[in-house]
CSV table of C-alpha atoms in Angstrom, one decimal:
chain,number,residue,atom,x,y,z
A,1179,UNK,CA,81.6,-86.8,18.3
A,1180,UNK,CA,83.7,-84.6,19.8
A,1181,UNK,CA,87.2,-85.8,18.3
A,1182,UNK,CA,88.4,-84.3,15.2
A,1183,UNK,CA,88.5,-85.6,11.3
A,1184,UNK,CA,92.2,-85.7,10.4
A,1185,UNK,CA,93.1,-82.8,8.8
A,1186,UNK,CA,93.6,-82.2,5.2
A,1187,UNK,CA,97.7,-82.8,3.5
A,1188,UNK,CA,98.0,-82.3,-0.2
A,1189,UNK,CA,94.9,-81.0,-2.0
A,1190,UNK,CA,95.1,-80.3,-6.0
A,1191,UNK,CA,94.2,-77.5,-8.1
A,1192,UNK,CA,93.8,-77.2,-12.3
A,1193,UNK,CA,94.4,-74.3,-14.2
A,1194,UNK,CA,94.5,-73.6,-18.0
A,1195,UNK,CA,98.3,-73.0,-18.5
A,1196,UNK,CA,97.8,-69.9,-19.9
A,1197,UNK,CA,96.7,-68.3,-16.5
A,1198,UNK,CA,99.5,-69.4,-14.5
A,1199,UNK,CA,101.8,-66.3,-15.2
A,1200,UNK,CA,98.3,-64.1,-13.5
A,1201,UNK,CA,98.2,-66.9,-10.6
A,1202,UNK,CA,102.1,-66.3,-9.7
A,1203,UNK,CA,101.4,-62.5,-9.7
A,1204,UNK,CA,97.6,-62.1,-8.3
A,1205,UNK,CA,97.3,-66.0,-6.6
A,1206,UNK,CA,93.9,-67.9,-7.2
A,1207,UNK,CA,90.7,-66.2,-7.7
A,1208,UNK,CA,87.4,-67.1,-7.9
A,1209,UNK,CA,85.6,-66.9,-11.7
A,1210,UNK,CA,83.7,-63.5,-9.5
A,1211,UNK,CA,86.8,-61.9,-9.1
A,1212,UNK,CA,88.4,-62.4,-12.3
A,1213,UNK,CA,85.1,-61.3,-14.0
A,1214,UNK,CA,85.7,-57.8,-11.7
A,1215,UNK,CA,89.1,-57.5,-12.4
A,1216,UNK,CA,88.2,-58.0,-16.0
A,1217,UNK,CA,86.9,-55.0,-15.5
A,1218,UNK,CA,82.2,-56.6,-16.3
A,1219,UNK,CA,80.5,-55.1,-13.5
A,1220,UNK,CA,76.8,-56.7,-14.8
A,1221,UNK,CA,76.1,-59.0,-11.9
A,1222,UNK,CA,74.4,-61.2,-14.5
A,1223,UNK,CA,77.3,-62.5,-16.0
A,1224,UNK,CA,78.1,-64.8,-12.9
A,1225,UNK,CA,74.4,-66.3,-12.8
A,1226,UNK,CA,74.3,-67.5,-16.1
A,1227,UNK,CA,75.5,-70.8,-17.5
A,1228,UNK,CA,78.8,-71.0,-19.6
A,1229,UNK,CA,78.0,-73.5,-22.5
A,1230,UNK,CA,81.8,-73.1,-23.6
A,1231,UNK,CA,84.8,-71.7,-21.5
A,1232,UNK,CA,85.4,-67.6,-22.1
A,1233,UNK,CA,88.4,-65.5,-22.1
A,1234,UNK,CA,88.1,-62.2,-20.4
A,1235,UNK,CA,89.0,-59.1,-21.4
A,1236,UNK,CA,91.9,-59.2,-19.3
A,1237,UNK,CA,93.2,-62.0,-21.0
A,1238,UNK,CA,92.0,-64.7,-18.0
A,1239,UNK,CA,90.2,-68.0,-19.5
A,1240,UNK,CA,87.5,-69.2,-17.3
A,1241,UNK,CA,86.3,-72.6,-17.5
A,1242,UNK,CA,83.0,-73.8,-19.5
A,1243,UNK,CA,80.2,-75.6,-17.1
A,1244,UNK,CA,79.0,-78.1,-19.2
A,1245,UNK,CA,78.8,-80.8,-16.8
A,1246,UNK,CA,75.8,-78.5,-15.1
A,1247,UNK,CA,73.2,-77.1,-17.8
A,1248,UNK,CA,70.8,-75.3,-16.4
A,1249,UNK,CA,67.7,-78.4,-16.8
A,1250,UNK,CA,69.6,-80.9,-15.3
A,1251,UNK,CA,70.7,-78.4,-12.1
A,1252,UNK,CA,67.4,-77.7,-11.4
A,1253,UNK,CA,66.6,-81.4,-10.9
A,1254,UNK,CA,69.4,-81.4,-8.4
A,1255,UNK,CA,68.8,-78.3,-6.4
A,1256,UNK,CA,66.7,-78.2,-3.2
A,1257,UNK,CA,65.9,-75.5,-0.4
A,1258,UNK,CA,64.2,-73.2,-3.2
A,1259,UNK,CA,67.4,-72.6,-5.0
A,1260,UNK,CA,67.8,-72.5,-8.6
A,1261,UNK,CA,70.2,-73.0,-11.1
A,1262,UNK,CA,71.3,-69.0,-11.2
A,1263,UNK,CA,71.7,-69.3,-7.3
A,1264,UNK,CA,73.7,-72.1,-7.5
A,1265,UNK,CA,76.5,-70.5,-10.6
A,1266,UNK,CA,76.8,-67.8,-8.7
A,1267,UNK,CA,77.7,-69.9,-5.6
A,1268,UNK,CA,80.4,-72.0,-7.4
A,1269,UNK,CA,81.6,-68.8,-9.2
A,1270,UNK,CA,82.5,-67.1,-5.8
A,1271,UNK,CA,85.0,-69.8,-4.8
A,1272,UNK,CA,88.1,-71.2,-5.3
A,1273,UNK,CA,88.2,-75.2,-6.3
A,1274,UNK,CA,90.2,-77.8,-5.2
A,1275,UNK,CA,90.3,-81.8,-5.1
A,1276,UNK,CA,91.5,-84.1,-2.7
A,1277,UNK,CA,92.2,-87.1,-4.8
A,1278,UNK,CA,94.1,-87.0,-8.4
A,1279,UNK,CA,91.6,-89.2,-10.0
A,1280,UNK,CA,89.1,-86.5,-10.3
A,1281,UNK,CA,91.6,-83.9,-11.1
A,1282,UNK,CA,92.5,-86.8,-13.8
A,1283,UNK,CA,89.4,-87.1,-15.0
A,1284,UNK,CA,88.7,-82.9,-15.1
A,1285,UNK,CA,92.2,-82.8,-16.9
A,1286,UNK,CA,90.8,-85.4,-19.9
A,1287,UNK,CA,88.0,-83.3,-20.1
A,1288,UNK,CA,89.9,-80.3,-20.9
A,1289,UNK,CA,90.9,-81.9,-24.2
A,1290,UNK,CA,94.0,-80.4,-26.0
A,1291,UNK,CA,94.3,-77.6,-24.3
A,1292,UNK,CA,97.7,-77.5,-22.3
A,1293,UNK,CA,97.0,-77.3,-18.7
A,1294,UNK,CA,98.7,-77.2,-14.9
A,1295,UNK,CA,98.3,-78.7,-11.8
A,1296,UNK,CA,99.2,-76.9,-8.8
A,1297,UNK,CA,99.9,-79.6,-5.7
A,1298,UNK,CA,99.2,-78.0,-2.7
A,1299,UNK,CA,100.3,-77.9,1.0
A,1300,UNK,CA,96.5,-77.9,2.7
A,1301,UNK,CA,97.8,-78.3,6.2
A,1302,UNK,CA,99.7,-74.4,6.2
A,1303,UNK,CA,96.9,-72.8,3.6
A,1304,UNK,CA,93.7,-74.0,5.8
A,1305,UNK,CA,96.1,-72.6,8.8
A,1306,UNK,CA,95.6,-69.6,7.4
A,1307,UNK,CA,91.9,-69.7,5.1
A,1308,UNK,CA,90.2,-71.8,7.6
A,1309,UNK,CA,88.1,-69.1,8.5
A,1310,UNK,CA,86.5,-69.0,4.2
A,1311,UNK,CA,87.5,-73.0,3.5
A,1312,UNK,CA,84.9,-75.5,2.9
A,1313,UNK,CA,84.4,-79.0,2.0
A,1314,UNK,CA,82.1,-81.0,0.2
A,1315,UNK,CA,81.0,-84.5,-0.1
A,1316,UNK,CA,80.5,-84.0,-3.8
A,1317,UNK,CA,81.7,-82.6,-7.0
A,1318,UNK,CA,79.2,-79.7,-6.7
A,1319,UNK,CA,79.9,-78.5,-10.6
A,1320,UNK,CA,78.5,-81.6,-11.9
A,1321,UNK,CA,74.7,-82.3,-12.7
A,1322,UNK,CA,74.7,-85.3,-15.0
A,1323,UNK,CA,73.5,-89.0,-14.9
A,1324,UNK,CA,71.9,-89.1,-11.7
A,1325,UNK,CA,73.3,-86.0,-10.0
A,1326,UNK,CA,73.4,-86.0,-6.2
A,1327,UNK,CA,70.8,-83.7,-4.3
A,1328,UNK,CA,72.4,-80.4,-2.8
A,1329,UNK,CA,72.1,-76.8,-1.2
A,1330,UNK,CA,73.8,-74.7,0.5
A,1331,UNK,CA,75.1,-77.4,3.1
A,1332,UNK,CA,76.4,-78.9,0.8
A,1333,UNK,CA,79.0,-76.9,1.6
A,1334,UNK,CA,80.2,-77.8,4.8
A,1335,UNK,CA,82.9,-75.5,7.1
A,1336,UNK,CA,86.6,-76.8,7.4
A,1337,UNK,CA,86.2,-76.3,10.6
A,1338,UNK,CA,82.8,-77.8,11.6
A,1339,UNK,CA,83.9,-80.9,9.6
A,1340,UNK,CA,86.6,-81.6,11.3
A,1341,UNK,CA,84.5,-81.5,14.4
A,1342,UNK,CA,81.4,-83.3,13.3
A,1343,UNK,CA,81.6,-84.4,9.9
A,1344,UNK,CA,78.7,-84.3,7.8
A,1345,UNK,CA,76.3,-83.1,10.4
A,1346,UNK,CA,75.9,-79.6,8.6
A,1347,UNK,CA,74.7,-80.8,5.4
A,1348,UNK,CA,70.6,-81.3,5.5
A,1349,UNK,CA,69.4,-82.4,2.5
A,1350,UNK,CA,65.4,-83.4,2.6
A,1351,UNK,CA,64.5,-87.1,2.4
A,1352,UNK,CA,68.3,-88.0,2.4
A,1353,UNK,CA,70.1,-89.4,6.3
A,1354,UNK,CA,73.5,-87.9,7.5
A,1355,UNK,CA,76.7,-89.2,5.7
A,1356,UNK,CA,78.4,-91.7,7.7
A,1357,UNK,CA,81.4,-89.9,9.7
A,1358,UNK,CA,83.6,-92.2,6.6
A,1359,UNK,CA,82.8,-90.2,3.7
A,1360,UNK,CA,85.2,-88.6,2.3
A,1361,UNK,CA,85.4,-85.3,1.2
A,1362,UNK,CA,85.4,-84.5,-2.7
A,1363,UNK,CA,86.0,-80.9,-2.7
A,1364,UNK,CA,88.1,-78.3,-0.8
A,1365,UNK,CA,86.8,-74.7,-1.6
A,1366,UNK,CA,87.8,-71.2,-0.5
A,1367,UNK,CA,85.9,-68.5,-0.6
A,1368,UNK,CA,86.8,-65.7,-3.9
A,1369,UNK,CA,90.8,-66.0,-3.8
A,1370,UNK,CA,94.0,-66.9,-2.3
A,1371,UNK,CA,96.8,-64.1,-3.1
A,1372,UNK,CA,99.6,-65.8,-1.8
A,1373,UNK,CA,98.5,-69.5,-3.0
A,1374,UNK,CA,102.1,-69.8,-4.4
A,1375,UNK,CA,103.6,-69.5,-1.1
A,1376,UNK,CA,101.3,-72.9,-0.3
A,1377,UNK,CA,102.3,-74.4,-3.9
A,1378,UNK,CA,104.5,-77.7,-3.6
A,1379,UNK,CA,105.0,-78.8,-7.0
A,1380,UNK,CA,103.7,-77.0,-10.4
A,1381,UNK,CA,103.5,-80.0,-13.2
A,1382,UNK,CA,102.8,-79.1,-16.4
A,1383,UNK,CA,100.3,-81.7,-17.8
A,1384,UNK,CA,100.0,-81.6,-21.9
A,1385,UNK,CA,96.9,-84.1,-23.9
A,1386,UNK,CA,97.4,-87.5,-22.8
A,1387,UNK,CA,99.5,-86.8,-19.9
A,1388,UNK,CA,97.7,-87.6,-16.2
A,1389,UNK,CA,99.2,-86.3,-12.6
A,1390,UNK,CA,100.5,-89.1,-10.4
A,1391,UNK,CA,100.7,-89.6,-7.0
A,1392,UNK,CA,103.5,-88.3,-5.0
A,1393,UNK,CA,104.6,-90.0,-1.7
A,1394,UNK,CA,103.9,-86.3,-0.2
A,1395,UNK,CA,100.2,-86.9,-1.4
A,1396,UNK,CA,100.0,-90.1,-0.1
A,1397,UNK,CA,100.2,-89.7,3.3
A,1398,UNK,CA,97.3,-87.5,2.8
């Protein structure tokens, strides 16, 4: 088809609260580039599973991946990769969702631990990361009950998307996504200095509390 998906609006981002102050001064990185900043140059370090979330030596907290152990990511994995491949993929980019259900459901996870969320204007930051944005038609850091097959399609390119959907993404024994799907994930490659400049609301959201739609996210 040659006519384009509608673009992206409002697209949501979760931090630990304790990292906003180094978002407003340094923007969004990627897990890669706050492990470099923190100064851990072993290359290792990104292909490993993290059981439990870490802090860094800088004082960063990066998340655990517990919704993707290592047995139940291979399972999931095709095109020769394995799980090491696949953390080092997802630790090189810069998450975000589309829908506040998910970032719901991530923010429940998180347990007591105070956390943000960042609303964002998609339209002006993919007018400027289009070139390093991706989307996916799953939540690619989650392996568990019956995870959906991926590779490196999986990713598909903003731009390629909006031309032909899903077409990118080959995944053996499984037919093209209907044109329909939606997309789970927005990603940009290892950071986004000025992601404040693109930052529409900042809502602080303590245990128990969830993010609700705006009428700015609605129209998205």
């Amino acid at each position: 088809m040659n006519s384009k998906q509608h673009p992206l609006v409002v697209v949501y981002h979760l931090l630990d609260a304790e990292n906003l102050a180094s978002v407003r001064k340094l923007g969004l990185l990627s897990t890669r580039r706050l492990v470099e900043a923190s100064g851990d140059a072993n290359p290792q370090t990104l292909r490993r599973h993290r059981a439990k979330g870490e802090r860094l030596a800088s004082g960063a907290k990066i998340r655990d991946q517990r919704p993707m152990p290592p047995l139940a990511l291979a399972r999931a994995l095709g095109s020769g990769l394995v799980p090491e491949d696949w953390y080092a993929l997802l630790n090189a980019k810069v998450f975000f969702w589309l829908d506040v259900e998910r970032l719901n459901r991530q923010r429940a996870a998180c347990g007591s631990s105070p956390q943000v969320a960042l609303v964002m204007d998609a339209r002006r930051m993919l007018d400027d990361y289009k070139a390093s944005a991706f989307v996916s038609p799953i939540n690619t850091g989650n392996a568990m009950r019956a995870p959906a097959r991926r590779n490196l399609t999986t990713f598909v390119p903003y731009e390629r998307w909006r031309v032909d959907a899903w077409q990118h993404e080959v995944i053996e024994g499984q037919p093209a996504r209907p044109r329909t799907h939606r997309p789970v994930e927005l990603t940009i490659d290892e950071a986004i200095p000025n992601a404040m400049s693109y930052v529409l609301e900042v809502i602080p959201l303590p245990w128990g509390q969830k993010l609700m739609k705006d009428a700015r996210a609605a129209a998205a």
